[in-house]
Coordinates of C-alpha atoms and ligand atoms in Angstrom, one line a residue:
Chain A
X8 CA 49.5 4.1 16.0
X9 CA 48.2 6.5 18.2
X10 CA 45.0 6.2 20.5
X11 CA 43.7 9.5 19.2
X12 CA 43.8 9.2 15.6
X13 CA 43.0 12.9 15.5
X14 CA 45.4 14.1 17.0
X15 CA 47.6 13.2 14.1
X16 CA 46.1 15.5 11.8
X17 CA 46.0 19.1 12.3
X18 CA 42.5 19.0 13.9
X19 CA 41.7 21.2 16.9
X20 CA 39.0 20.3 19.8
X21 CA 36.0 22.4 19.1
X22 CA 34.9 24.6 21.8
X23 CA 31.2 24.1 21.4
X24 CA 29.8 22.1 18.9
X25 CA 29.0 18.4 18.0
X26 CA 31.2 15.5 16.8
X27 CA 30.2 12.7 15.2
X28 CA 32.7 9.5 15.8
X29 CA 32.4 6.4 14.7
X30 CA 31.0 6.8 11.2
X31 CA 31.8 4.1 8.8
X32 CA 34.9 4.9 6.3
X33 CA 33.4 6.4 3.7
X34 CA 30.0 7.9 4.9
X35 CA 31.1 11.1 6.4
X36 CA 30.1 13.1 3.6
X37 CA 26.5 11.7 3.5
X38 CA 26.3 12.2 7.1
X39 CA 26.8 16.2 6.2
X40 CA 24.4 15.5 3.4
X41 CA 21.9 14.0 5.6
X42 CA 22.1 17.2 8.4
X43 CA 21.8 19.7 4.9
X44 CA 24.9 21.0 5.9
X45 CA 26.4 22.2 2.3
X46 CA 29.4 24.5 3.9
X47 CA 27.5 27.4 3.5
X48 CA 25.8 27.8 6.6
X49 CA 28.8 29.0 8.5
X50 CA 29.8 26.7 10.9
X51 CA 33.4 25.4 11.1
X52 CA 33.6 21.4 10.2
X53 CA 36.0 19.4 10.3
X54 CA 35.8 15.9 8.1
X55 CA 37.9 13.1 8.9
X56 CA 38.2 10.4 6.7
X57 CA 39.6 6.7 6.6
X58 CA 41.1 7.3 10.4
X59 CA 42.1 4.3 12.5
X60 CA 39.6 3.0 14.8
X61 CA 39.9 -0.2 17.4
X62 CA 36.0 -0.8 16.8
X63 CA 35.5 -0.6 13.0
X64 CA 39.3 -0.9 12.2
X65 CA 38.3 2.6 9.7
X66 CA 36.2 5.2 10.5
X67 CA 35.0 9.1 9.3
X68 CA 34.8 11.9 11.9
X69 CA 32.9 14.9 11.6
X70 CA 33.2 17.8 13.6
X71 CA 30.9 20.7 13.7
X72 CA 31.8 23.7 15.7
X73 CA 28.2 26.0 16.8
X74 CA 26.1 23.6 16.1
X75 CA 24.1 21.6 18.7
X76 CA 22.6 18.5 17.1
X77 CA 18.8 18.4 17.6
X78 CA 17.3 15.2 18.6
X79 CA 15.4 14.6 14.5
X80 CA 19.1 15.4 13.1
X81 CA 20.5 12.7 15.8
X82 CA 18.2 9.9 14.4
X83 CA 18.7 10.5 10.9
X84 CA 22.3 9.7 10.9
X85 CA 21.7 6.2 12.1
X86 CA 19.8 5.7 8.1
X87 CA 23.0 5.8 6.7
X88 CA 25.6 5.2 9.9
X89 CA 24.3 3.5 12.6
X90 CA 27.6 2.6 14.2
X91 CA 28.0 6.7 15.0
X92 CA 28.4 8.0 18.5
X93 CA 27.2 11.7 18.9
X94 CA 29.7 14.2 21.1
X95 CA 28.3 17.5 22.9
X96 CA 30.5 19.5 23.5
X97 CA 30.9 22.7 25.5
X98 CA 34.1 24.7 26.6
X99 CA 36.0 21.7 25.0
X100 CA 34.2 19.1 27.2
X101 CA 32.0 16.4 26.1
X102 CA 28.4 17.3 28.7
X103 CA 26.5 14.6 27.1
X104 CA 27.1 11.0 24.8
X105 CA 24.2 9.9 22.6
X106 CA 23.7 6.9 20.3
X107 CA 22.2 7.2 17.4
X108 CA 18.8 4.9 16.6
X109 CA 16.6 5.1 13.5
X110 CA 13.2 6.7 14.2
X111 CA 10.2 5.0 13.6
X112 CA 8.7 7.1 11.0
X113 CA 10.9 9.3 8.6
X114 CA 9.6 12.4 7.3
X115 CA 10.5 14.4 3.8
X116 CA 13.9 12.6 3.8
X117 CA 14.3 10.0 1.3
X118 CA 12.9 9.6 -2.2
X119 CA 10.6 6.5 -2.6
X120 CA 12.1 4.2 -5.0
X121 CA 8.7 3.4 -6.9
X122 CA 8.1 5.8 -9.9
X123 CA 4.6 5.7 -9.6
X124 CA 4.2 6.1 -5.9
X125 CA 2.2 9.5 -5.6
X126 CA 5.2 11.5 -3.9
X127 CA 7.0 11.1 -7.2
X128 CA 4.4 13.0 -8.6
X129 CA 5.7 16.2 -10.1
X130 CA 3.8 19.5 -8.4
X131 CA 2.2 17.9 -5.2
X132 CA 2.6 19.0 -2.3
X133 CA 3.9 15.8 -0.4
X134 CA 6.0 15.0 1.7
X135 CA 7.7 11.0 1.9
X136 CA 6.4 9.2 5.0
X137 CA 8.6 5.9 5.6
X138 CA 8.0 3.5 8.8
X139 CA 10.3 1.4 10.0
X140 CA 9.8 -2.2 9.7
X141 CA 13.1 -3.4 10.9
X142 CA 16.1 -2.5 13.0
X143 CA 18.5 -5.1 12.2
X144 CA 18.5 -5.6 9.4
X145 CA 17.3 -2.0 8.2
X146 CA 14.1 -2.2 6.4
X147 CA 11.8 0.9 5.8
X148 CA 8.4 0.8 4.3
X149 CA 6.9 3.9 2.4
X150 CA 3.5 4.9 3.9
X151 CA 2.3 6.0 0.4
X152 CA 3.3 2.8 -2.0
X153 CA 4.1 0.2 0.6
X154 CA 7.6 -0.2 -1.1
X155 CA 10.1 -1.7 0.9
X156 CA 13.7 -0.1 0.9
X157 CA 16.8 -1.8 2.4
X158 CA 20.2 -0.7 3.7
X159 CA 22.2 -0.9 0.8
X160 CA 19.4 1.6 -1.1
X161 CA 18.9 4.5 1.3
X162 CA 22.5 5.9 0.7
X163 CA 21.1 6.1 -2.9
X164 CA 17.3 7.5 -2.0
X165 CA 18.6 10.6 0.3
X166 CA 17.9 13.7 -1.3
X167 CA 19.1 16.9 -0.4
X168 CA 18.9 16.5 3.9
X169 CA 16.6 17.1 6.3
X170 CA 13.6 18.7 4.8
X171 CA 13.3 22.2 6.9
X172 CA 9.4 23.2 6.2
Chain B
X17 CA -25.4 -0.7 17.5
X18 CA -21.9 0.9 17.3
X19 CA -20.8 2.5 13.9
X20 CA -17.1 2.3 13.4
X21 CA -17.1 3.5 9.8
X22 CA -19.2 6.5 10.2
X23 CA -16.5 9.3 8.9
X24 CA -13.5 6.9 8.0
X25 CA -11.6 6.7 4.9
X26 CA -11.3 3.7 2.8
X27 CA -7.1 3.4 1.9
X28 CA -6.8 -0.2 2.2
X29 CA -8.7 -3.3 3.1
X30 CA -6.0 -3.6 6.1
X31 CA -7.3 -0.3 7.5
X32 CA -9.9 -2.6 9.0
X33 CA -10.7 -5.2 11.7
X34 CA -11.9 -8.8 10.6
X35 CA -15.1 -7.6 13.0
X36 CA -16.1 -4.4 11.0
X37 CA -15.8 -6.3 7.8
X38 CA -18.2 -8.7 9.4
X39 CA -20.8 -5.7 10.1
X40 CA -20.0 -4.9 6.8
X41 CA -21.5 -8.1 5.6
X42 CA -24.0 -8.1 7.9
X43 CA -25.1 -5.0 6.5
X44 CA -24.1 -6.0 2.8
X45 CA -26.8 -9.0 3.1
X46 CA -29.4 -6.6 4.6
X47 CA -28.5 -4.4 1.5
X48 CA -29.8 -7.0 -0.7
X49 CA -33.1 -6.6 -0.1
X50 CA -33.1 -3.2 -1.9
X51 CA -31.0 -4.5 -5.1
X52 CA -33.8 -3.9 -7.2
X53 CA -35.2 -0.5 -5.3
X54 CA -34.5 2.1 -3.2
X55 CA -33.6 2.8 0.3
X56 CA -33.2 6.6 0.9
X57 CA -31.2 7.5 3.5
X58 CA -28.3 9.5 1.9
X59 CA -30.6 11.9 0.0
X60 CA -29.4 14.9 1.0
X61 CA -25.8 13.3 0.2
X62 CA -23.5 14.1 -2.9
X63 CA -20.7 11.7 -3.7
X64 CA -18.0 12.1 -6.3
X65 CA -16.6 10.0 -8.3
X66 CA -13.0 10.9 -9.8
X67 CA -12.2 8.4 -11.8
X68 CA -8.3 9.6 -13.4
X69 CA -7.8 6.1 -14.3
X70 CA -10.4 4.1 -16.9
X71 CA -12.7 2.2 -15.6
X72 CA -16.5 0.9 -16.5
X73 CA -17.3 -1.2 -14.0
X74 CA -16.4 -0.3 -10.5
X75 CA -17.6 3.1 -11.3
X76 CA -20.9 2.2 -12.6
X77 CA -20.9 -0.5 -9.3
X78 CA -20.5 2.9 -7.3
X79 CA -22.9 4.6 -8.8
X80 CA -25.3 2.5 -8.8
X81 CA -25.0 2.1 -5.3
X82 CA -25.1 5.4 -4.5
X83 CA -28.5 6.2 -6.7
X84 CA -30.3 3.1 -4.6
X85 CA -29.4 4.9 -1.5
X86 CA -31.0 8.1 -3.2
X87 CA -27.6 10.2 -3.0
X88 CA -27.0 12.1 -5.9
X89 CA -23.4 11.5 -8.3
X90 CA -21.2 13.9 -9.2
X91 CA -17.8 13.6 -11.5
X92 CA -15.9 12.6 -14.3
X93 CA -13.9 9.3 -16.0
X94 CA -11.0 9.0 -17.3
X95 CA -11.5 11.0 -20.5
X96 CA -12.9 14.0 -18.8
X97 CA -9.8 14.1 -16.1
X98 CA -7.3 15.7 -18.5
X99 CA -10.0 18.3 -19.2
X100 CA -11.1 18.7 -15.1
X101 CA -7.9 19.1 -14.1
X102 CA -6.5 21.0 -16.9
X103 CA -2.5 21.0 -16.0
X104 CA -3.6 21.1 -12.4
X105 CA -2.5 18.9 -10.0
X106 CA -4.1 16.1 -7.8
X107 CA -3.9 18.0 -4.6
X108 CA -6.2 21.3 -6.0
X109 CA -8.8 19.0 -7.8
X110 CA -9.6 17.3 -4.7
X111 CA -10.1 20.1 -2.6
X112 CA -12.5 21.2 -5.5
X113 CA -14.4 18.3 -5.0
X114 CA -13.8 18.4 -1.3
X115 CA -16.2 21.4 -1.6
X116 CA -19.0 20.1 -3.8
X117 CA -19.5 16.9 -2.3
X118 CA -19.8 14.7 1.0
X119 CA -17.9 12.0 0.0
X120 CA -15.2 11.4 -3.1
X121 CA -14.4 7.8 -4.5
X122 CA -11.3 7.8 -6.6
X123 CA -9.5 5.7 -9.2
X124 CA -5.4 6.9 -10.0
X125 CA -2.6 5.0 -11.6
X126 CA -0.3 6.5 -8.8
X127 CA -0.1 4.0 -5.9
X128 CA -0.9 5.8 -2.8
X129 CA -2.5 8.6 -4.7
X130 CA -6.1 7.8 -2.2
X131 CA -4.3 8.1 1.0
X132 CA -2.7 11.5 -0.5
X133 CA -6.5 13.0 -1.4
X134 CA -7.8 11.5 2.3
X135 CA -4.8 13.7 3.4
X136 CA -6.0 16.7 1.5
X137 CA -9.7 16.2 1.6
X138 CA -11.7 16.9 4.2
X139 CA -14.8 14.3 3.9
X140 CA -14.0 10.8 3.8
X141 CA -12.2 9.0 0.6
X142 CA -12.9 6.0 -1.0
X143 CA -10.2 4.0 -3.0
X144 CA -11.4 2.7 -6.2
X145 CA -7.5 1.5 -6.7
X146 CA -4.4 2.9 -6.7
X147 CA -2.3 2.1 -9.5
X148 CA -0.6 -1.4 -8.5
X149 CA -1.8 -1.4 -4.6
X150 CA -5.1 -1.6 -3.0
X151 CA -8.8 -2.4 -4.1
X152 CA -10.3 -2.5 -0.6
X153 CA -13.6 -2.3 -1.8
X154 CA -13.0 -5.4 -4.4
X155 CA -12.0 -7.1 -1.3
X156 CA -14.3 -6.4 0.4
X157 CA -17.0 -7.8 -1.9
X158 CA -14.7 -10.8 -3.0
X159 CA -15.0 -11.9 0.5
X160 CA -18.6 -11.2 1.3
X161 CA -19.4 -13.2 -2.1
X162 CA -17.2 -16.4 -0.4
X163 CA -19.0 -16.0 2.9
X164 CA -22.5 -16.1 0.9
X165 CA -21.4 -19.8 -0.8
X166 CA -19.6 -21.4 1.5
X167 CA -21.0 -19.7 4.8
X168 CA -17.4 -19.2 6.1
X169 CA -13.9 -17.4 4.7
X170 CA -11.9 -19.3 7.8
X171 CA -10.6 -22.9 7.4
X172 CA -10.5 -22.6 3.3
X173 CA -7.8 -23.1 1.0
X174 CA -7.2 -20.5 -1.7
X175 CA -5.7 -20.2 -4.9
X176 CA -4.7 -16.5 -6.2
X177 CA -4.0 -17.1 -9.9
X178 CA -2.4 -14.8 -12.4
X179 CA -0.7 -11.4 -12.0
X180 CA 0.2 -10.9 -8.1
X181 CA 2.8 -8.5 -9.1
X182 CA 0.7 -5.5 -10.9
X183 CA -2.7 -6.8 -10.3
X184 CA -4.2 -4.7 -6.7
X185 CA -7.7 -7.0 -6.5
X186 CA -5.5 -10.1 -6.2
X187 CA -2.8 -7.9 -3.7
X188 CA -6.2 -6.8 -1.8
X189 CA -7.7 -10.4 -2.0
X190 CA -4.7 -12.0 -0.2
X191 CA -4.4 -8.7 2.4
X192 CA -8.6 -9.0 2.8
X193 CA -7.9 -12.8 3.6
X194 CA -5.1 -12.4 6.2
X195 CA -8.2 -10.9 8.4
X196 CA -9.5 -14.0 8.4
X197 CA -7.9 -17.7 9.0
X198 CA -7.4 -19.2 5.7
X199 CA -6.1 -22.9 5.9
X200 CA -3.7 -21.8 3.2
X201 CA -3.1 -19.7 0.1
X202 CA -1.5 -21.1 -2.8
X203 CA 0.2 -17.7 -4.5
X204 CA -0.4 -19.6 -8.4
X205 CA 1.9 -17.0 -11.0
X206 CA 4.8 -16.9 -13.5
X207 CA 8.2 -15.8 -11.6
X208 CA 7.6 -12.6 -13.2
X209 CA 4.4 -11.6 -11.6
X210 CA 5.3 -13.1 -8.4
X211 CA 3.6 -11.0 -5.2
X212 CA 5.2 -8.1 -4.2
X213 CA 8.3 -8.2 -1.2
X214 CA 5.6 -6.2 1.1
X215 CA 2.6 -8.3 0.0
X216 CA 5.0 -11.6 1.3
X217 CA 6.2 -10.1 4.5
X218 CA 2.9 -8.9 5.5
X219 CA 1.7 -12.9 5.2
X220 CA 4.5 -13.4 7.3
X221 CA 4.5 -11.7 9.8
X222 CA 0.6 -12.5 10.1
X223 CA 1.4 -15.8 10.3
X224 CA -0.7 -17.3 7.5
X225 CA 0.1 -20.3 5.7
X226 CA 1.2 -19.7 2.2
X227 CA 3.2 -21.5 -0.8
X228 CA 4.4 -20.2 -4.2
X229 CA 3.6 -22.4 -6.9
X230 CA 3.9 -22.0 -10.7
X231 CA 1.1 -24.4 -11.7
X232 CA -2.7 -24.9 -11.2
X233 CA -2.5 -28.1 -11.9
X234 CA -0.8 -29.1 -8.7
X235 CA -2.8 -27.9 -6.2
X236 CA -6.3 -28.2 -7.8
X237 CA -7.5 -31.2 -5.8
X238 CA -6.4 -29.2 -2.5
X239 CA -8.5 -25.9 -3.0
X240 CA -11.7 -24.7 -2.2
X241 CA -11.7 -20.7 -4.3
X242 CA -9.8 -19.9 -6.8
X243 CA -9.6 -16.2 -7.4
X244 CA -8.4 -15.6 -11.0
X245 CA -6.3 -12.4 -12.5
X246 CA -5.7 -11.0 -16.2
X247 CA -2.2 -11.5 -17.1
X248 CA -1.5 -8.8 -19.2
X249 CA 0.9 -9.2 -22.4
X250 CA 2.8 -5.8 -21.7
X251 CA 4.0 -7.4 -18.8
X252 CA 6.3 -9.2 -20.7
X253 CA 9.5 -8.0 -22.8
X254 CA 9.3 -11.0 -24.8
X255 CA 6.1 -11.7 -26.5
X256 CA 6.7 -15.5 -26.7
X257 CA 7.2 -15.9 -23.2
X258 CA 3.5 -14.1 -22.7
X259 CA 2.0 -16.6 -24.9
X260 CA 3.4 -19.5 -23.4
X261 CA 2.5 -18.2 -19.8
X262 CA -1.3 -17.8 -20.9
X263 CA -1.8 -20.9 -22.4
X264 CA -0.5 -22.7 -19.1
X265 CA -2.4 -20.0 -17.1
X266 CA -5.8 -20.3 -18.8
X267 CA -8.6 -22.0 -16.6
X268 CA -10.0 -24.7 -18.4
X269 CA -13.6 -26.7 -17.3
X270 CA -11.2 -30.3 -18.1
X271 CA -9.2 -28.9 -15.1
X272 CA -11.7 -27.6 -12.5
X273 CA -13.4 -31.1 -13.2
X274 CA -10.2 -32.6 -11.3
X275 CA -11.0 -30.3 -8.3
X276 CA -13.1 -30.6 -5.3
X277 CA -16.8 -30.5 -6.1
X278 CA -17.5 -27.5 -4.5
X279 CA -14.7 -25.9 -5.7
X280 CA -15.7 -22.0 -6.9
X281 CA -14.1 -19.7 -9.1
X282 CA -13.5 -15.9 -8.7
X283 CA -12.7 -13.5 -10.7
X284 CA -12.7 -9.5 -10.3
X285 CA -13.8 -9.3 -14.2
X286 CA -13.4 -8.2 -16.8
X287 CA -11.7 -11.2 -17.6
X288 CA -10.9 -11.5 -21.8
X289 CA -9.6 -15.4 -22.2
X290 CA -8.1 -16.4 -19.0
X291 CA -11.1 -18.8 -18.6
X292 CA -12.7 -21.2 -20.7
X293 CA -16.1 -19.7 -21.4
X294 CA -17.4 -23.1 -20.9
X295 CA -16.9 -22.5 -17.6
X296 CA -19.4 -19.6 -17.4
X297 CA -22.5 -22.0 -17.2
X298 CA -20.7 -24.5 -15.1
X299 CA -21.2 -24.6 -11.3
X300 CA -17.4 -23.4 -10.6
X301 CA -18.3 -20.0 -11.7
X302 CA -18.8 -17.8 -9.4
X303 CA -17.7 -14.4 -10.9
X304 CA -21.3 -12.8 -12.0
X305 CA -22.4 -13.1 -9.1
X306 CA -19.4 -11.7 -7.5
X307 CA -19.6 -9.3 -9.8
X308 CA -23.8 -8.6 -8.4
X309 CA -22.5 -8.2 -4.9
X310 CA -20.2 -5.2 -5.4
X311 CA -23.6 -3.1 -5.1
X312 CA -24.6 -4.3 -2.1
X313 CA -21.6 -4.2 -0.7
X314 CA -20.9 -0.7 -1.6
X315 CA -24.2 0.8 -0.7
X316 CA -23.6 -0.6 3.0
X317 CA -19.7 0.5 2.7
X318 CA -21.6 4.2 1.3
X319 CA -24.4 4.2 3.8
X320 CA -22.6 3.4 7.0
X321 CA -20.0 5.8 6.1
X322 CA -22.2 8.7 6.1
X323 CA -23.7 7.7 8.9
X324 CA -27.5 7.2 7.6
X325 CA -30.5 6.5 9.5
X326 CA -30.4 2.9 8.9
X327 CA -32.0 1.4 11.9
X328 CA -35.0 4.0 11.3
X329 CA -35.1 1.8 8.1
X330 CA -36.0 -1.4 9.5
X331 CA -32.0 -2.2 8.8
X332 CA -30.1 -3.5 11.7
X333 CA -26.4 -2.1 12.4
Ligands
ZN4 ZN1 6.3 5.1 -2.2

């Protein structure tokens, strides 16, 4: 197997853009979910999925070519793939490497799990608020309800990306 | 003497510090002295009172607290809401009342539905509960009526009896008591009304000595309060499981008797059979007078809130 699992599949470097390494298998298309990227917007993206990788033995790629990641958009991957390594690039070369790390207070992201939490009120005008209680494992805690939502239910509780009001 | 209340909201008995709880008190006790009178600082005040969510006593508890402080009362119950709000939502009849009065107390089934209208509002907010969550001001009375009988809330141990799950005075009670330094709480419910994952995480990481327990009877020799909850029968799928469940959690005078003498009961009332009305008369019960000491409580809570002239009235801060 090659080193550069990519380069395997008919997948050019992006001139200016982001990629996204290191998601695990299976998550690539809730990372685009997570960024409200719908394929509408324009940009080119590439998805891998199910490559090779030495560190998580599968692994998802996304590439995004014209977009720039913005620092709120960076953090929000690492809900759903916090294994992901975030690639700026410019005329074809990576400028800049970031890790992803889960912010300490989501915004207008995920649904709250509790049916009678006031944000699952029909016709307010609210927003979620979640702080994080834990890194390792994830745990989030809604600001509203005081519910407490794990890993395994955020993948479920996404709504439709990063709310842009 | 510093006000820290003057302007705040009231979300959640954890919004505040074990020492502005004991101004509270200090305040509450001062408080008494008008139970049967009137102390007019707030009367160029109007609170409101939105009660979405039914609810006799607490609202009567606020109101009467807010007349002895010569404020005037504005707002609805439960059965008026519908009508108030007429199809409109939370967020617009706030702001109505936001414009009418200096200060809204509100009762919703939605937990977290007070921290929304302290969000829209622009005057302070009062909880009066949130659906399953908080009932600061319940704790906040709950523990000024322990520090009236036993002179102390630290170095006690507690029982919390009943529904922990759905019931927010027993959820505040426990939060109100991790302020302090309980010896230990004995959490005393049916698996099914167990307390809530953030109710046990939050004892914790406080550090506070806790044990489940299904029974009562195994820990009644050990305690010093037991705070009692309604355990309500649509809590249970199975109506034979509900019956069985109260009979083992009723509260009987045969097994206080095996407790410490100076054991007291609580309860946030109304209760309907969870204890033995024999127990009313005994010297366990402690509930009416809990009960009494919401409107103290509540017109210190009100008064320091709005930041009245206190001191001018021969009340210290
Ligand atoms: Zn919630």
């Amino acid at each position: 197997m090659s080193s550069e699992p990519e380069a395997t599949l008919t997948v050019s470097k992006i001139r200016f853009g982001t990629v996204i390494d290191h998601i695990p298998s299976g998550r690539a298309l809730n990372v685009l979910k997570v960024l409200g990227i719908r394929g509408r917007e324009g940009y080119r993206i590439a998805v891998l999925m199910n490559v090779e990788s030495k560190k998580l033995g599968r692994k998802d790629i996304v590439k995004i070519e014209g977009k720039i990641l913005m620092p709120e958009e960076v953090s929000v991957i690492a809900l759903i793939a916090p294994t992901a390594t975030i690639n700026i690039v410019k005329d074809f070369r990576v400028v800049e490497k970031r890790r992803v790390e889960v912010p300490d207070r989501i915004e207008g992201l995920l649904r709250c799990p509790n049916p009678t939490c006031i944000t699952n009120k029909e016709r307010e005008p609210i927003r979620t608020k979640f702080r994080l209680v834990s890194r390792n494992p994830l745990v989030l805690q809604c600001e509203y309800c005081g519910t407490m939502v794990s890993e395994k239910d955020i993948i479920e509780l996404l709504g439709n990306g990063i709310d842009k009001r | 003497m510093d006000n820290p209340f003057i302007g705040r909201d009231v979300i959640s008995i954890l919004d505040f510090s074990r020492k502005d709880l004991e101004q509270l008190f200090r305040v509450s006790r001062e408080m008494e002295r008008f139970r049967k009178s009137r102390i007019d600082v707030l009367r160029d005040k109007i609170i409101a009172l939105a009660f979405f969510e039914p609810s006799t006593r607490t609202r009567l508890s606020f109101e009467t607290a807010a007349k002895r402080l010569g404020a005037n009362v504005i707002g609805f119950s439960a059965a008026e809401a519908t009508s108030v709000a007429k199809g409109e939502n939370l967020a617009d009849t706030i702001r109505m009342l936001d414009s009418y009065a200096d200060l809204i107390v509100i009762r919703h089934r939605f937990e977290g539905a007070a921290k929304f209208a302290a969000e829209v509002a622009s005057n302070p907010v009062i909880n009066a509960g949130d659906g399953k969550q908080h009932h600061p001001t319940q704790a906040m009375l709950d523990l000024y009526t322990i520090l009236k009988l036993f002179g102390r809330i630290d170095g006690l141990t507690y029982a919390v009896v009943g529904d922990l799950r759905y019931g927010r005075a027993a959820t505040s009670f426990i939060y109100g008591l991790t302020l302090f330094e309980p010896r230990k709480i004995f959490l005393v419910s049916p698996p099914l009304l167990r307390a809530r994952t953030e109710v046990l995480e939050h004892l914790r990481r406080r550090g506070v000595p806790f044990e489940e327990v299904d029974s009562v009877e195994s820990i009644i020799e050990e305690i010093d309060v037991m705070y009692v909850t309604r355990i309500q029968r649509e809590r249970f799928p199975d109506p034979m499981e509900y019956e069985k469940v109260r009979g083992a959690y009723r509260i009987t005078l045969e097994l206080l008797e095996k407790g410490k003498d100076s054991l007291k009961v609580l309860h946030p009332l109304p209760k309907v059979d969870e204890i033995d009305h024999r127990v009313d008369s005994s010297k366990y019960a402690a509930y009416f007078e809990q009960a009494a000491n919401g409107v103290p409580v509540r017109m210190a809570l009100l008064a320091l809130i709005l930041g009245a002239d206190l001191e001018s009235m021969g009340v210290r801060l």
